[in-house]
Tab-separated table of C-alpha atoms and ligand atoms in Angstrom:
chain	number	residue	atom	x	y	z
A	1	MET	CA	47.869	-59.467	10.675
A	2	PRO	CA	46.444	-56.652	8.444
A	3	ASP	CA	48.773	-55.135	6.047
A	4	PRO	CA	50.581	-51.773	7.341
A	5	VAL	CA	49.011	-48.724	6.022
A	6	SER	CA	51.019	-45.659	5.385
A	7	PRO	CA	49.522	-42.315	6.610
A	8	SER	CA	49.886	-40.910	3.194
A	9	LEU	CA	47.823	-43.965	2.122
A	10	VAL	CA	45.135	-43.218	4.445
A	11	SER	CA	44.760	-39.404	3.950
A	12	ARG	CA	44.446	-40.098	-0.061
A	13	ARG	CA	41.663	-42.787	0.326
A	14	LEU	CA	40.011	-40.159	2.947
A	15	MET	CA	39.910	-37.624	0.219
A	16	LEU	CA	39.049	-40.150	-2.780
A	17	ALA	CA	35.932	-41.018	-0.273
A	18	ALA	CA	35.087	-37.723	0.394
A	19	ALA	CA	35.072	-36.770	-3.151
A	20	ALA	CA	32.962	-39.807	-4.330
A	21	ALA	CA	30.521	-38.738	-1.581
A	22	ALA	CA	30.325	-35.218	-2.266
A	23	PRO	CA	27.466	-35.371	-4.792
A	24	ILE	CA	25.287	-37.296	-2.421
A	25	LEU	CA	25.840	-34.898	0.441
A	26	GLY	CA	25.193	-32.298	-2.006
A	27	VAL	CA	28.683	-30.469	-1.203
A	28	ARG	CA	30.004	-28.529	-4.505
A	29	ALA	CA	32.659	-26.261	-4.954
A	30	ALA	CA	32.689	-23.196	-3.082
A	31	ASP	CA	32.961	-20.911	-6.070
A	32	ALA	CA	29.964	-22.430	-7.964
A	33	ALA	CA	27.537	-19.563	-8.996
A	34	ALA	CA	24.297	-19.289	-7.330
A	35	PRO	CA	21.128	-18.242	-9.482
A	36	PHE	CA	19.696	-14.987	-8.775
A	37	LEU	CA	16.371	-15.077	-7.928
A	38	ASN	CA	15.044	-11.627	-9.279
A	39	THR	CA	12.658	-11.609	-6.846
A	40	ASN	CA	10.524	-8.369	-5.752
A	41	ALA	CA	9.942	-6.856	-2.084
A	42	PRO	CA	8.127	-9.289	0.293
A	43	PRO	CA	4.746	-9.343	-0.858
A	44	PHE	CA	3.219	-9.340	2.249
A	45	TYR	CA	3.378	-9.246	6.129
A	46	ARG	CA	1.127	-10.163	8.918
A	47	PHE	CA	0.751	-9.115	12.668
A	48	LYS	CA	-1.550	-9.405	15.380
A	49	HIS	CA	-3.935	-6.263	16.316
A	50	GLY	CA	-5.550	-7.323	19.611
A	51	THR	CA	-7.864	-10.049	19.015
A	52	PHE	CA	-7.833	-9.095	15.085
A	53	GLU	CA	-5.294	-10.660	12.344
A	54	ILE	CA	-3.948	-7.874	9.921
A	55	THR	CA	-1.975	-8.538	6.746
A	56	VAL	CA	-0.801	-5.996	4.364
A	57	VAL	CA	-0.281	-7.136	0.857
A	58	SER	CA	1.743	-5.319	-1.345
A	59	ASP	CA	0.182	-4.630	-5.067
A	60	GLY	CA	3.463	-3.198	-5.947
A	61	PRO	CA	5.198	0.113	-6.181
A	62	LEU	CA	3.848	3.169	-8.536
A	63	VAL	CA	6.595	5.448	-10.061
A	64	LEU	CA	6.130	8.955	-10.900
A	65	PRO	CA	8.831	10.610	-13.247
A	66	THR	CA	9.747	13.758	-11.296
A	67	LEU	CA	8.451	15.580	-7.758
A	68	ASP	CA	7.552	18.478	-9.446
A	69	VAL	CA	4.146	16.815	-10.585
A	70	VAL	CA	3.519	15.468	-7.002
A	71	LEU	CA	4.002	18.701	-5.016
A	72	GLU	CA	2.564	21.566	-6.890
A	73	ASN	CA	3.676	24.502	-4.399
A	74	ALA	CA	6.958	23.104	-2.812
A	75	PRO	CA	9.970	25.716	-4.085
A	76	LYS	CA	11.950	23.144	-6.172
A	77	ALA	CA	15.236	23.918	-3.745
A	78	ASP	CA	13.785	23.020	-0.699
A	79	LEU	CA	12.375	19.765	-2.066
A	80	GLU	CA	15.507	18.848	-3.526
A	81	ARG	CA	17.840	19.853	-0.325
A	82	ILE	CA	15.303	18.038	1.848
A	83	LEU	CA	15.544	14.836	-0.747
A	84	THR	CA	19.252	15.000	-0.957
A	85	ALA	CA	19.913	15.401	2.600
A	86	ASN	CA	17.442	12.240	3.272
A	87	ARG	CA	19.497	10.084	0.601
A	88	MET	CA	16.646	10.031	-1.489
A	89	PRO	CA	15.943	10.231	-5.424
A	90	THR	CA	15.351	14.014	-6.826
A	91	ASP	CA	14.109	12.420	-10.114
A	92	ARG	CA	11.440	10.402	-9.053
A	93	TRP	CA	8.907	8.929	-6.751
A	94	ILE	CA	8.712	5.744	-5.903
A	95	GLY	CA	5.392	5.219	-3.935
A	96	PRO	CA	4.535	1.490	-2.712
A	97	GLN	CA	0.843	0.484	-2.312
A	98	ASN	CA	-0.086	-1.186	1.167
A	99	VAL	CA	-3.292	-2.741	0.865
A	100	LEU	CA	-4.693	-4.028	4.202
A	101	VAL	CA	-6.582	-7.502	4.957
A	102	VAL	CA	-8.499	-7.273	8.256
A	103	ASN	CA	-9.542	-10.477	9.620
A	104	THR	CA	-11.950	-9.646	12.651
A	105	GLY	CA	-12.636	-13.172	13.452
A	106	ARG	CA	-16.110	-12.715	12.281
A	107	HIS	CA	-15.384	-10.383	8.827
A	108	LEU	CA	-12.623	-10.681	6.375
A	109	VAL	CA	-12.293	-7.007	5.122
A	110	LEU	CA	-10.019	-5.618	2.355
A	111	ILE	CA	-9.296	-2.090	2.431
A	112	ASP	CA	-8.134	-0.740	-1.171
A	113	THR	CA	-7.522	-2.847	-3.943
A	114	GLY	CA	-4.604	-1.641	-5.976
A	115	MET	CA	-3.910	-0.866	-9.686
A	116	GLY	CA	-5.500	-3.950	-11.342
A	117	ASP	CA	-4.566	-5.261	-14.728
A	118	ARG	CA	-5.826	-2.618	-16.679
A	119	SER	CA	-3.005	-0.371	-16.917
A	120	LYS	CA	0.794	0.455	-16.132
A	121	VAL	CA	0.321	4.137	-16.720
A	122	LEU	CA	1.826	4.658	-13.191
A	123	GLY	CA	4.663	2.238	-13.671
A	124	PRO	CA	5.473	-0.823	-14.931
A	125	ASP	CA	5.753	-3.245	-11.751
A	126	ASN	CA	1.985	-2.964	-10.086
A	127	GLY	CA	-1.076	-4.673	-10.210
A	128	HIS	CA	0.190	-7.773	-8.155
A	129	LEU	CA	-2.583	-7.782	-5.527
A	130	MET	CA	-4.464	-10.996	-6.767
A	131	ARG	CA	-1.276	-13.049	-6.796
A	132	ASN	CA	0.254	-11.642	-3.408
A	133	LEU	CA	-3.332	-12.503	-1.764
A	134	ALA	CA	-2.827	-16.191	-2.759
A	135	LEU	CA	1.082	-16.080	-1.764
A	136	ALA	CA	-0.502	-14.599	1.882
A	137	GLY	CA	-2.796	-17.598	1.981
A	138	ILE	CA	-6.198	-15.150	1.606
A	139	ASP	CA	-8.723	-16.551	-0.614
A	140	PRO	CA	-10.449	-13.435	-2.909
A	141	ALA	CA	-13.934	-15.477	-2.572
A	142	ALA	CA	-13.895	-15.042	1.211
A	143	ILE	CA	-13.338	-11.265	1.622
A	144	ASP	CA	-16.443	-10.043	2.829
A	145	VAL	CA	-16.212	-6.708	2.251
A	146	VAL	CA	-13.962	-4.388	0.172
A	147	ALA	CA	-13.633	-0.731	1.771
A	148	ILE	CA	-12.233	2.174	-0.450
A	149	THR	CA	-10.543	4.986	1.186
A	150	HIS	CA	-11.357	6.893	-2.173
A	151	ALA	CA	-12.280	6.360	-5.885
A	152	HIS	CA	-8.259	7.248	-7.542
A	153	ILE	CA	-7.125	4.512	-9.687
A	154	ASP	CA	-4.586	2.861	-7.402
A	155	HIS	CA	-7.400	2.193	-4.805
A	156	CYS	CA	-10.137	0.743	-6.726
A	157	TRP	CA	-9.276	-0.538	-10.067
A	158	GLY	CA	-8.495	-3.895	-8.652
A	159	LEU	CA	-12.242	-4.636	-8.078
A	160	VAL	CA	-12.495	-6.136	-11.524
A	161	ASP	CA	-10.484	-8.156	-13.507
A	162	ALA	CA	-9.060	-7.533	-17.111
A	163	ARG	CA	-12.127	-9.269	-18.374
A	164	ASP	CA	-14.622	-7.356	-16.123
A	165	ARG	CA	-15.228	-10.188	-13.680
A	166	LEU	CA	-15.569	-9.362	-9.872
A	167	ASN	CA	-12.138	-10.012	-8.091
A	168	PHE	CA	-14.263	-10.481	-4.999
A	169	PRO	CA	-17.464	-12.067	-5.962
A	170	ASN	CA	-18.995	-12.177	-2.574
A	171	ALA	CA	-17.898	-9.054	-1.049
A	172	ARG	CA	-19.957	-5.639	-0.401
A	173	VAL	CA	-18.068	-2.482	-1.407
A	174	ALA	CA	-18.125	0.517	1.238
A	175	ILE	CA	-17.277	3.776	-0.251
A	176	ALA	CA	-18.669	7.391	0.346
A	177	MET	CA	-21.619	7.935	-2.246
A	178	SER	CA	-19.572	11.368	-3.213
A	179	ASP	CA	-16.630	9.422	-4.734
A	180	TYR	CA	-18.516	6.944	-6.129
A	181	GLU	CA	-20.949	9.875	-8.029
A	182	PHE	CA	-17.766	12.164	-8.772
A	183	TRP	CA	-15.540	9.455	-10.571
A	184	THR	CA	-17.994	7.651	-12.354
A	185	GLN	CA	-19.974	10.643	-13.792
A	186	GLU	CA	-20.150	10.000	-17.642
A	187	SER	CA	-19.635	13.581	-18.582
A	188	LEU	CA	-16.201	13.468	-17.385
A	189	LEU	CA	-15.895	11.184	-20.260
A	190	ALA	CA	-15.619	13.879	-22.822
A	191	ASN	CA	-12.521	15.447	-20.689
A	192	PRO	CA	-9.195	14.056	-22.665
A	193	ALA	CA	-7.492	14.442	-19.482
A	194	ALA	CA	-9.538	12.515	-17.227
A	195	ARG	CA	-11.320	10.139	-19.874
A	196	ASP	CA	-9.178	7.086	-19.127
A	197	PHE	CA	-9.375	7.277	-15.375
A	198	VAL	CA	-12.803	7.885	-15.227
A	199	LEU	CA	-13.383	4.877	-18.296
A	200	TYR	CA	-11.946	2.170	-16.113
A	201	THR	CA	-13.204	3.716	-12.609
A	202	ARG	CA	-16.562	3.398	-14.305
A	203	THR	CA	-15.383	-0.396	-15.255
A	204	ASN	CA	-14.407	-0.993	-11.814
A	205	LEU	CA	-17.414	0.350	-9.886
A	206	LEU	CA	-20.442	0.568	-12.154
A	207	PRO	CA	-20.818	-3.505	-11.632
A	208	VAL	CA	-20.730	-3.094	-7.687
A	209	ARG	CA	-23.362	-0.285	-7.354
A	210	ASP	CA	-26.023	-2.858	-5.622
A	211	ARG	CA	-23.733	-4.066	-3.050
A	212	ILE	CA	-22.389	-0.536	-2.075
A	213	ILE	CA	-22.101	0.119	1.621
A	214	PRO	CA	-22.312	4.112	1.970
A	215	VAL	CA	-19.428	5.402	3.876
A	216	ARG	CA	-19.820	8.539	6.158
A	217	ASP	CA	-17.848	9.894	9.087
A	218	GLY	CA	-18.176	7.497	12.357
A	219	ALA	CA	-20.350	4.994	10.597
A	220	GLU	CA	-19.067	1.268	11.338
A	221	VAL	CA	-18.135	-0.575	8.471
A	222	VAL	CA	-17.994	-4.304	10.369
A	223	PRO	CA	-17.726	-4.360	14.021
A	224	GLY	CA	-14.117	-3.258	15.038
A	225	ILE	CA	-13.887	-1.171	11.808
A	226	THR	CA	-15.011	2.383	11.645
A	227	ALA	CA	-14.725	5.175	8.786
A	228	MET	CA	-13.649	8.713	9.573
A	229	ALA	CA	-13.883	11.584	7.262
A	230	THR	CA	-10.697	12.777	5.722
A	231	ALA	CA	-11.634	14.694	2.482
A	232	GLY	CA	-9.499	16.737	0.558
A	233	HIS	CA	-7.427	14.205	-1.471
A	234	THR	CA	-10.952	13.528	-2.860
A	235	VAL	CA	-14.143	14.783	-1.977
A	236	GLY	CA	-15.331	11.429	0.167
A	237	HIS	CA	-11.650	10.283	1.260
A	238	HIS	CA	-11.966	8.422	4.308
A	239	SER	CA	-9.803	6.584	6.756
A	240	TYR	CA	-10.539	3.314	8.777
A	241	VAL	CA	-9.980	3.063	12.282
A	242	ILE	CA	-9.240	-0.369	13.474
A	243	GLU	CA	-10.014	-1.434	16.755
A	244	SER	CA	-9.721	-4.376	18.808
A	245	GLY	CA	-8.562	-5.473	22.450
A	246	GLY	CA	-7.595	-2.023	23.378
A	247	ARG	CA	-5.602	-1.282	20.295
A	248	ARG	CA	-6.319	1.051	17.625
A	249	LEU	CA	-4.690	1.444	14.135
A	250	VAL	CA	-5.997	4.036	11.850
A	251	ASN	CA	-5.932	3.300	8.042
A	252	VAL	CA	-5.183	7.301	6.715
A	253	GLY	CA	-4.982	6.231	3.009
A	254	ASP	CA	-3.636	8.999	1.067
A	255	VAL	CA	-3.838	11.696	3.820
A	256	LEU	CA	-0.289	11.631	3.148
A	257	HIS	CA	2.011	10.127	0.042
A	258	HIS	CA	5.437	11.144	1.164
A	259	HIS	CA	6.935	9.929	4.203
A	260	VAL	CA	9.291	12.557	4.713
A	261	LEU	CA	8.023	15.573	2.478
A	262	LEU	CA	4.816	16.193	3.338
A	263	LEU	CA	5.729	15.180	7.161
A	264	ARG	CA	8.243	18.049	7.011
A	265	HIS	CA	5.844	20.439	5.215
A	266	PRO	CA	2.032	19.456	5.319
A	267	GLU	CA	1.325	22.706	4.012
A	268	TRP	CA	2.889	21.643	0.619
A	269	HIS	CA	-0.126	20.977	-1.879
A	270	ASN	CA	-0.310	17.093	-3.403
A	271	ILE	CA	-1.283	17.689	-7.041
A	272	PHE	CA	-3.466	14.700	-6.940
A	273	ASP	CA	-5.648	16.337	-4.029
A	274	SER	CA	-9.267	17.265	-5.492
A	275	ASP	CA	-9.280	20.287	-3.052
A	276	LYS	CA	-5.577	21.542	-2.066
A	277	ALA	CA	-6.357	23.392	1.143
A	278	GLN	CA	-8.958	21.292	2.499
A	279	GLY	CA	-6.393	18.483	1.435
A	280	ALA	CA	-3.456	20.558	3.318
A	281	ALA	CA	-5.634	21.221	6.564
A	282	THR	CA	-7.050	17.612	6.965
A	283	ARG	CA	-3.214	16.512	6.626
A	284	ARG	CA	-2.316	18.815	9.489
A	285	ARG	CA	-5.175	17.986	11.543
A	286	VAL	CA	-4.589	14.015	11.104
A	287	LEU	CA	-0.948	14.723	12.063
A	288	GLU	CA	-1.725	16.959	15.122
A	289	THR	CA	-4.203	14.220	16.316
A	290	MET	CA	-2.448	11.021	15.554
A	291	SER	CA	1.140	12.576	17.004
A	292	ALA	CA	-0.372	13.899	20.210
A	293	ASP	CA	-1.508	10.357	21.497
A	294	GLY	CA	0.942	8.324	19.428
A	295	THR	CA	-1.620	6.599	17.698
A	296	GLU	CA	-0.483	3.955	15.248
A	297	CYS	CA	-1.122	4.505	11.334
A	298	VAL	CA	-0.982	2.613	8.159
A	299	LEU	CA	-0.053	4.656	5.259
A	300	TYR	CA	-0.758	3.344	1.640
A	301	HIS	CA	2.098	4.918	-0.167
A	302	PHE	CA	4.886	4.735	2.770
A	303	PRO	CA	7.323	2.257	2.571
A	304	PHE	CA	6.315	-1.370	3.171
A	305	PRO	CA	4.555	-2.292	5.399
A	306	GLY	CA	3.779	1.388	6.106
A	307	VAL	CA	3.009	0.687	9.670
A	308	GLY	CA	4.259	3.008	12.513
A	309	ARG	CA	3.601	6.556	14.246
A	310	PHE	CA	3.951	10.211	13.623
A	311	VAL	CA	5.872	12.185	16.176
A	312	ARG	CA	6.684	15.863	16.355
A	313	ALA	CA	9.942	16.931	14.862
A	314	GLY	CA	10.814	20.873	14.308
A	315	GLN	CA	8.031	22.785	12.846
A	316	GLY	CA	7.105	19.663	11.708
A	317	PHE	CA	7.006	15.915	11.750
A	318	ALA	CA	8.612	12.701	11.076
A	319	TRP	CA	7.847	9.113	10.802
A	320	ILE	CA	8.533	6.402	13.107
A	321	PRO	CA	8.147	2.813	11.414
A	322	THR	CA	6.802	-0.011	13.695
A	323	PRO	CA	9.598	-3.024	13.527
A	324	MET	CA	8.062	-5.828	11.403
A	325	HIS	CA	8.782	-8.250	14.228
A	326	GLU	CA	6.744	-6.343	16.811
A	327	GLY	CA	3.375	-7.597	16.461
B	1	ZN	ZN1	-3.138	6.725	-3.984
C-alpha cells in the first residue's frame, strides 16, 4: 500500500517540478527585460498589381532642417498653422524614399535608386537600398532596367557604389536626355553651390551613358510601363505609368514631395523645382487628373510605402493611403 501523501506535499513537489522544468520549457520570470531591437521602419512592402508584382523598397528617410528651405513662397504663418493642425513638426521635413521594383513577369524594373553610398548631406539614415533589396530577396544583377524619374541626388546616386562599380551591372537606364545632359554639365562644377551635387551625379550617370534608354512622353520603357512627361521639378522629370490586368498605378516621382502642404496648396513652390511656375502647373494638372478618376499613385517622398489616391478636399486635395494589406 503506498504511503499516504499530504496535499501540501503534492503542491510543493509540483512547484519544485515546475521550477526544474522552467529552463527546459523556456519559461522565465515575467519581469525579465526584453532587449531593444533598434530596427528601422519596414524595409519593403510587396503587392500584386494585375499580373505584375510590385515591391516598394525603402532607401531610408531624408531630413531637411526646416520647411522654409522646402517651400519657397509659403507664408510662414500658414505653413505652421497647417502643420500644427496636422500634428506635424514645424522645424523639419522628414521625407521617406520609396523606391519601386516592378516585376512584369518578363522584366524586372527598378524605379529610382536612392542616395547611394556617397553622402549623408540629406540626413544620416539613408542609402539603404542595396541592403533592403537583399532583405526583399531581389538580386541587383537581375534588374533589367533602372528607370529614373529625374536626375536629383536622391534618385540617381545609387547607380554606383562607393568604389564607382555599377550596382545594377546588367541594367539599361531609362532617363530623359534633357535631365542627363543638364545634371552632368562640366561647367556646373565651377559653381560652388552645385559642385558636389553635379560631381557625384556625373560619377553615377557618366558610366551608364552607353546603356541609356532615352525617355520621352508616351514612350514604352518595357511592355506595361510607359513614361509620362511631368516637367517642372526638373527639365526632364518623367512619371511612369504601370498597367497590368486593367489596373493602373502611376509613379509620379517628385511632382509632390509633401503629403499635406502641397495638396492643400499646389501653388506653393518647391525650392528644388528647376522651373517653379511649371512645377506648380504640373502639380495641379497631375492632382486634377489623378483625383478625377481615382487613379492609384505612388509618391517617392510620401509616408511609406507611398501608395494611395488623391481626392478633392475644399479648395485643394487630400491623400488617401491604400491600406497595406489591400493588395
Ligand atoms: Zn526627391
